[in-house]
Amino acid sequence: DEFPYADPTACARRLIPISGEPEMRSEEGIDPDRLKSLAAEAGVDLVNHEVITLLRTFGMDTDSGPVVCGPRVLEALEGR
């Protein structure tokens, strides 16, 4: 993969260690900063470009700003 940070599937795979987190199953989505924090706690250092790719592919707009839709990420992982 020449540009893994821009590959939504590759970025989603990096979230496998946090796929069991309740926030990843929330239909309300997960704040990008919280996503980075959860990933870091699991030993995954997400770079901003990966978060942007996840927002572009699995994002939703909310009153408090854009969030990543965890259930959509999990669906993509199941289809890998």
XYZ file of C-alpha atoms in Angstrom:
80
model
C 0.000 0.000 0.000
C 1.556 3.204 -1.188
C -0.643 5.527 0.922
C -1.860 3.500 3.927
C -2.983 6.616 5.835
C -5.468 7.345 3.044
C -6.768 3.751 2.846
C -9.994 3.472 4.866
C -9.700 -0.307 5.197
C -6.117 -0.096 6.465
C -7.114 2.633 8.932
C -10.108 0.593 10.134
C -7.864 -2.456 10.655
C -5.721 -0.369 13.006
C -8.789 -0.097 15.267
C -9.108 -3.864 15.766
C -7.541 -3.613 19.271
C -10.379 -1.307 20.382
C -13.194 -3.014 18.480
C -14.588 -4.386 21.745
C -14.895 -0.955 23.368
C -18.524 0.046 24.058
C -17.907 3.440 22.435
C -17.131 1.680 19.151
C -20.643 0.239 19.189
C -22.395 3.529 19.950
C -24.706 4.825 17.220
C -23.909 8.343 18.472
C -20.368 8.026 17.141
C -17.047 8.657 18.802
C -15.212 11.962 19.009
C -11.964 11.900 16.980
C -9.850 12.917 20.000
C -11.452 10.187 22.110
C -10.825 7.693 19.312
C -7.134 8.619 19.253
C -7.005 8.336 23.050
C -8.662 4.902 23.112
C -6.356 3.685 20.365
C -3.287 5.014 22.206
C -4.382 3.206 25.391
C -4.403 0.005 23.296
C -0.925 0.739 21.929
C -2.058 2.079 18.542
C -0.668 5.508 17.664
C -3.113 6.921 15.111
C -1.803 9.830 13.096
C -4.092 12.729 12.208
C -4.220 11.701 8.544
C -5.658 8.304 9.574
C -8.308 10.008 11.709
C -9.229 12.267 8.784
C -9.546 9.206 6.527
C -11.802 7.536 9.113
C -13.932 10.699 9.358
C -14.241 10.941 5.564
C -15.286 7.320 5.221
C -17.125 6.545 8.461
C -17.944 10.032 9.722
C -21.193 11.618 10.792
C -22.011 15.235 11.558
C -23.410 16.004 14.996
C -24.315 19.191 16.839
C -20.959 19.001 18.612
C -18.977 18.385 15.417
C -17.900 15.430 13.288
C -17.603 11.981 14.867
C -16.545 8.548 13.641
C -19.405 6.054 13.425
C -17.957 3.048 15.253
C -20.609 0.602 14.039
C -19.760 1.457 10.414
C -16.058 0.856 11.149
C -16.936 -2.511 12.708
C -19.057 -3.430 9.670
C -16.100 -2.660 7.419
C -13.873 -4.861 9.585
C -16.331 -7.733 9.334
C -16.284 -7.411 5.553
C -12.486 -7.358 5.304
